[in-house]
Tab-separated table of C-alpha atoms and ligand atoms in Angstrom:
chain	number	residue	atom	x	y	z
X	1	UNK	CA	-0.202	0.181	-0.182
X	2	UNK	CA	1.314	3.261	-0.947
X	3	UNK	CA	1.158	6.557	1.505
X	4	UNK	CA	-1.115	9.391	0.781
X	5	UNK	CA	0.136	11.664	-1.965
X	6	UNK	CA	-0.668	15.343	-2.359
X	7	UNK	CA	0.465	17.288	-5.269
X	8	UNK	CA	0.024	20.917	-5.701
X	9	UNK	CA	1.158	22.534	-8.653
X	10	UNK	CA	0.550	25.974	-10.121
X	11	UNK	CA	2.127	29.036	-11.119
X	12	UNK	CA	4.239	31.170	-9.164
X	13	UNK	CA	2.640	33.155	-6.196
X	14	UNK	CA	-0.704	31.410	-6.558
X	15	UNK	CA	-0.872	30.448	-2.851
X	16	UNK	CA	0.489	26.723	-3.595
X	17	UNK	CA	2.858	27.090	-1.190
X	18	UNK	CA	1.041	27.921	2.063
X	19	UNK	CA	-1.687	25.765	1.260
X	20	UNK	CA	0.932	22.459	0.719
X	21	UNK	CA	2.340	23.555	4.259
X	22	UNK	CA	-1.031	23.897	5.874
X	23	UNK	CA	-1.956	20.661	4.279
X	24	UNK	CA	1.130	19.126	5.483
X	25	UNK	CA	0.490	20.292	9.011
X	26	UNK	CA	-2.963	19.259	8.789
X	27	UNK	CA	-2.367	15.585	8.156
X	28	UNK	CA	1.087	15.328	9.523
X	29	UNK	CA	2.808	14.604	6.455
X	30	UNK	CA	6.211	16.066	5.120
X	31	UNK	CA	6.232	18.718	2.595
X	32	UNK	CA	8.786	19.224	-0.408
X	33	UNK	CA	8.628	22.502	-2.043
X	34	UNK	CA	10.166	21.579	-5.423
X	35	UNK	CA	10.351	24.888	-6.671
X	36	UNK	CA	13.505	25.430	-3.847
X	37	UNK	CA	15.428	22.571	-6.157
X	38	UNK	CA	15.252	24.718	-9.147
X	39	UNK	CA	16.025	27.566	-6.947
X	40	UNK	CA	19.281	26.133	-5.511
X	41	UNK	CA	20.517	24.373	-8.962
X	42	UNK	CA	20.237	27.894	-10.209
X	43	UNK	CA	21.795	29.787	-7.426
X	44	UNK	CA	24.486	27.194	-7.199
X	45	UNK	CA	25.116	26.980	-10.695
X	46	UNK	CA	25.755	31.213	-10.948
X	47	UNK	CA	27.921	30.768	-7.809
X	48	UNK	CA	30.195	28.245	-9.669
X	49	UNK	CA	30.675	30.444	-12.558
X	50	UNK	CA	28.208	28.894	-14.897
X	51	UNK	CA	25.470	30.428	-16.807
X	52	UNK	CA	21.749	28.957	-15.889
X	53	UNK	CA	21.673	28.824	-19.775
X	54	UNK	CA	23.778	26.283	-19.733
X	55	UNK	CA	22.304	22.435	-19.717
X	56	UNK	CA	25.376	20.543	-18.709
X	57	UNK	CA	26.620	23.089	-16.143
X	58	UNK	CA	23.057	23.199	-14.488
X	59	UNK	CA	22.695	19.340	-14.523
X	60	UNK	CA	25.817	18.549	-12.975
X	61	UNK	CA	25.137	21.030	-10.306
X	62	UNK	CA	21.228	19.259	-9.941
X	63	UNK	CA	23.397	16.155	-10.026
X	64	UNK	CA	25.426	16.793	-6.697
X	65	UNK	CA	22.822	18.765	-4.723
X	66	UNK	CA	22.282	18.099	-1.306
X	67	UNK	CA	19.250	18.283	0.809
X	68	UNK	CA	20.812	21.133	3.312
X	69	UNK	CA	21.500	23.451	0.251
X	70	UNK	CA	17.644	24.124	0.114
X	71	UNK	CA	17.864	25.655	3.611
X	72	UNK	CA	19.386	29.149	2.314
X	73	UNK	CA	17.179	32.160	2.536
X	74	UNK	CA	18.519	33.687	-0.396
X	75	UNK	CA	16.835	30.977	-2.217
X	76	UNK	CA	13.586	33.020	-1.750
X	77	UNK	CA	15.098	36.154	-3.865
X	78	UNK	CA	13.512	37.212	-6.775
X	79	UNK	CA	16.852	36.393	-8.692
X	80	UNK	CA	16.772	32.979	-7.737
X	81	UNK	CA	13.190	32.725	-8.987
X	82	UNK	CA	14.537	33.602	-12.314
X	83	UNK	CA	17.701	31.489	-12.225
X	84	UNK	CA	15.243	28.457	-11.229
X	85	UNK	CA	12.860	28.991	-14.424
X	86	UNK	CA	15.742	29.085	-16.429
X	87	UNK	CA	17.080	26.029	-15.403
X	88	UNK	CA	14.223	24.266	-15.476
X	89	UNK	CA	13.748	24.576	-18.756
X	90	UNK	CA	16.804	21.776	-19.094
X	91	UNK	CA	15.615	17.999	-19.506
X	92	UNK	CA	18.971	17.036	-17.902
X	93	UNK	CA	18.165	19.161	-15.192
X	94	UNK	CA	14.762	17.868	-14.703
X	95	UNK	CA	15.552	14.222	-14.867
X	96	UNK	CA	18.781	14.869	-12.629
X	97	UNK	CA	16.025	15.996	-9.816
X	98	UNK	CA	13.653	13.282	-10.305
X	99	UNK	CA	14.549	10.318	-8.275
X	100	UNK	CA	14.557	12.791	-5.186
X	101	UNK	CA	11.672	14.084	-6.057
X	102	UNK	CA	9.765	10.631	-6.539
X	103	UNK	CA	11.920	9.018	-3.289
X	104	UNK	CA	10.173	11.822	-1.117
X	105	UNK	CA	6.649	10.962	-2.696
X	106	UNK	CA	6.902	7.357	-1.896
X	107	UNK	CA	6.981	7.547	1.728
X	108	UNK	CA	5.327	5.094	3.438
X	109	UNK	CA	3.157	7.132	5.228
X	110	UNK	CA	2.498	9.809	2.331
X	111	UNK	CA	3.936	12.933	1.690
X	112	UNK	CA	2.692	16.554	0.409
X	113	UNK	CA	4.805	18.072	-2.741
X	114	UNK	CA	4.375	21.646	-4.198
X	115	UNK	CA	5.705	22.437	-7.750
X	116	UNK	CA	4.556	22.674	-11.485
X	117	UNK	CA	4.859	19.219	-12.435
X	118	UNK	CA	3.929	17.006	-9.256
X	119	UNK	CA	0.573	15.740	-10.943
X	120	UNK	CA	1.567	15.189	-14.227
X	121	UNK	CA	5.382	13.661	-14.092
X	122	UNK	CA	6.282	13.317	-10.563
X	123	UNK	CA	3.627	11.795	-8.649
X	124	UNK	CA	1.291	10.915	-11.502
X	125	UNK	CA	-0.808	8.229	-9.170
X	126	UNK	CA	-1.112	10.937	-6.469
X	127	UNK	CA	-4.768	10.411	-4.805
X	128	UNK	CA	-5.088	14.086	-4.131
X	129	UNK	CA	-4.357	16.495	-7.148
X	130	UNK	CA	-4.639	20.270	-6.605
X	131	UNK	CA	-4.041	23.130	-9.431
X	132	UNK	CA	-3.441	26.334	-7.566
X	133	UNK	CA	-4.060	29.598	-9.735
X	134	UNK	CA	-5.039	33.286	-9.211
X	135	UNK	CA	-4.601	36.001	-12.263
X	136	UNK	CA	-1.340	37.453	-12.816
X	137	UNK	CA	-2.319	40.920	-11.198
X	138	UNK	CA	-3.225	39.322	-7.805
X	139	UNK	CA	-0.215	36.690	-7.803
X	140	UNK	CA	1.986	39.818	-8.636
X	141	UNK	CA	0.699	41.633	-5.894
X	142	UNK	CA	1.188	38.611	-3.306
X	143	UNK	CA	4.940	38.210	-5.030
X	144	UNK	CA	5.937	42.111	-4.628
X	145	UNK	CA	4.691	42.322	-0.939
X	146	UNK	CA	6.487	39.150	-0.179
X	147	UNK	CA	9.691	40.490	-1.687
X	148	UNK	CA	9.432	43.990	-0.284
X	149	UNK	CA	8.504	42.367	3.410
X	150	UNK	CA	11.710	41.132	2.899
X	151	UNK	CA	13.431	43.944	2.592
X	152	UNK	CA	13.973	43.586	-1.373
X	153	UNK	CA	13.523	46.973	-3.182
X	154	UNK	CA	11.607	45.925	-6.320
X	155	UNK	CA	8.703	48.102	-8.366
X	156	UNK	CA	5.442	46.270	-8.885
X	157	UNK	CA	5.693	46.614	-12.568
X	158	UNK	CA	8.617	44.688	-12.867
X	159	UNK	CA	7.461	42.010	-10.707
X	160	UNK	CA	4.288	41.745	-12.685
X	161	UNK	CA	6.379	41.341	-15.967
X	162	UNK	CA	8.149	38.635	-14.146
X	163	UNK	CA	5.323	36.734	-13.469
X	164	UNK	CA	4.070	36.833	-17.053
X	165	UNK	CA	7.649	35.987	-18.406
X	166	UNK	CA	8.017	32.644	-15.793
X	167	UNK	CA	4.269	31.609	-17.254
X	168	UNK	CA	5.149	31.740	-20.308
X	169	UNK	CA	8.771	29.923	-19.788
X	170	UNK	CA	7.241	27.298	-17.358
X	171	UNK	CA	4.215	26.702	-19.686
X	172	UNK	CA	5.890	27.034	-22.617
X	173	UNK	CA	8.809	24.592	-22.120
X	174	UNK	CA	9.282	21.056	-23.857
X	175	UNK	CA	9.847	18.984	-20.848
X	176	UNK	CA	7.182	18.801	-18.163
X	177	UNK	CA	5.560	22.093	-19.056
X	178	UNK	CA	3.598	23.456	-16.381
X	179	UNK	CA	-0.102	22.322	-16.634
X	180	UNK	CA	-3.009	20.763	-14.575
X	181	UNK	CA	-3.158	17.045	-14.593
X	182	UNK	CA	-6.232	15.751	-15.955
X	183	UNK	CA	-7.703	14.785	-12.634
X	184	UNK	CA	-6.339	17.519	-10.716
X	185	UNK	CA	-8.968	19.910	-9.066
X	186	UNK	CA	-8.514	23.498	-10.185
X	187	UNK	CA	-8.557	26.039	-7.164
X	188	UNK	CA	-8.558	29.992	-8.116
X	189	UNK	CA	-7.514	32.089	-4.995
X	190	UNK	CA	-7.746	35.184	-6.657
X	191	UNK	CA	-10.807	36.309	-4.336
X	192	UNK	CA	-9.910	34.388	-1.416
X	193	UNK	CA	-7.761	35.197	1.661
X	194	UNK	CA	-5.371	32.519	2.577
X	195	UNK	CA	-7.773	31.057	5.171
X	196	UNK	CA	-10.625	30.698	2.689
X	197	UNK	CA	-8.385	29.175	0.142
X	198	UNK	CA	-7.122	26.781	2.753
X	199	UNK	CA	-10.552	25.464	3.512
X	200	UNK	CA	-11.039	25.077	-0.174
X	201	UNK	CA	-8.424	23.183	-0.309
X	202	UNK	CA	-9.074	21.028	2.753
X	203	UNK	CA	-12.519	20.295	1.457
X	204	UNK	CA	-11.375	19.299	-1.852
X	205	UNK	CA	-8.624	16.866	-0.181
X	206	UNK	CA	-10.970	15.441	2.345
X	207	UNK	CA	-12.881	14.097	-0.515
X	208	UNK	CA	-10.241	12.850	-2.514
X	209	UNK	CA	-8.832	11.097	1.055
X	210	UNK	CA	-12.235	9.373	1.430
X	211	UNK	CA	-12.100	8.215	-1.986
X	212	UNK	CA	-8.634	6.789	-1.520
X	213	UNK	CA	-9.087	5.318	2.125
X	214	UNK	CA	-12.217	3.312	0.560
X	215	UNK	CA	-9.709	1.612	-2.562
X	216	UNK	CA	-7.376	0.384	0.186
X	217	UNK	CA	-10.294	-1.574	1.800
X	218	UNK	CA	-9.390	-5.207	1.459
X	219	UNK	CA	-12.955	-5.575	-0.073
X	220	UNK	CA	-12.295	-3.067	-3.024
X	221	UNK	CA	-8.708	-4.430	-3.870
M	301	C5P	O1	7.350	27.410	-7.050
M	301	C5P	P1	8.794	28.666	-7.614
M	301	C5P	O2	8.338	29.861	-7.791
M	301	C5P	O3	9.745	28.616	-5.886
M	301	C5P	O4	9.347	27.740	-8.369
M	301	C5P	C1	10.747	28.210	-9.274
M	301	C5P	C2	10.813	27.991	-10.746
M	301	C5P	O5	11.506	26.888	-10.781
M	301	C5P	C3	9.570	27.937	-11.037
M	301	C5P	O6	9.155	29.323	-12.028
M	301	C5P	C4	9.640	27.135	-12.759
M	301	C5P	O7	10.437	27.209	-13.666
M	301	C5P	C5	10.814	26.133	-11.864
M	301	C5P	N1	9.770	24.850	-11.214
M	301	C5P	C6	9.948	23.979	-12.256
M	301	C5P	N2	9.272	22.653	-11.502
M	301	C5P	C7	8.835	22.641	-10.180
M	301	C5P	C8	9.043	23.531	-9.352
M	301	C5P	C9	9.781	24.569	-9.731
M	301	C5P	O8	10.137	23.805	-13.400
M	301	C5P	N3	8.140	21.446	-9.830
């Protein structure tokens, strides 16, 4: 029997990270923010003096990545997000990060993973899949507040432009493009507070959990 896996996908600043963390706390499941893997590969590739647009250099960084390298607060900056999105287009980088993510999802007790391709590529059999969205304007406002709150001086228009650019790059790449899995439930958080968005997510996951639990009963196997 495999554990209860919750896949939370969606574009930048849609609220998926907050929802994933809260779902993990609610169900007592470990949470992996897979964006951090790509952010770390981007930042460490640059730190090694290579270009994030060089697939071989970025893939070499991805292959040598260690979990403790995901703790760095510098991974939360705007520059790290841009670097992440650029290394994320390389197929070799995505392949190098696959085993770690799949092993995380395969933990016996289950897990929550958030990213862009969890429901489609990393954990296609996950019993609960959410695709969290919001309008670009709302997402840019959230990201702008987060970055200025961290002390980063950035103009709102630049953040909005980043969001549009990232959506186009993440959704347009050849390998594992960002898109909802066919069996994902869409959750638009544009008009929702964090509490309401989480409440909606919880209800979707509860329904999926009930279905998953009945499928685990001996009579239905
Ligand atoms: O979620 P976050 O904004 O931290 O992700 C940063 C970037 O990493 C994304 O824009 C995307 O290009 C890449 N990413 C990805 N696949 C994932 C998670 C993140 O390609 N599963």
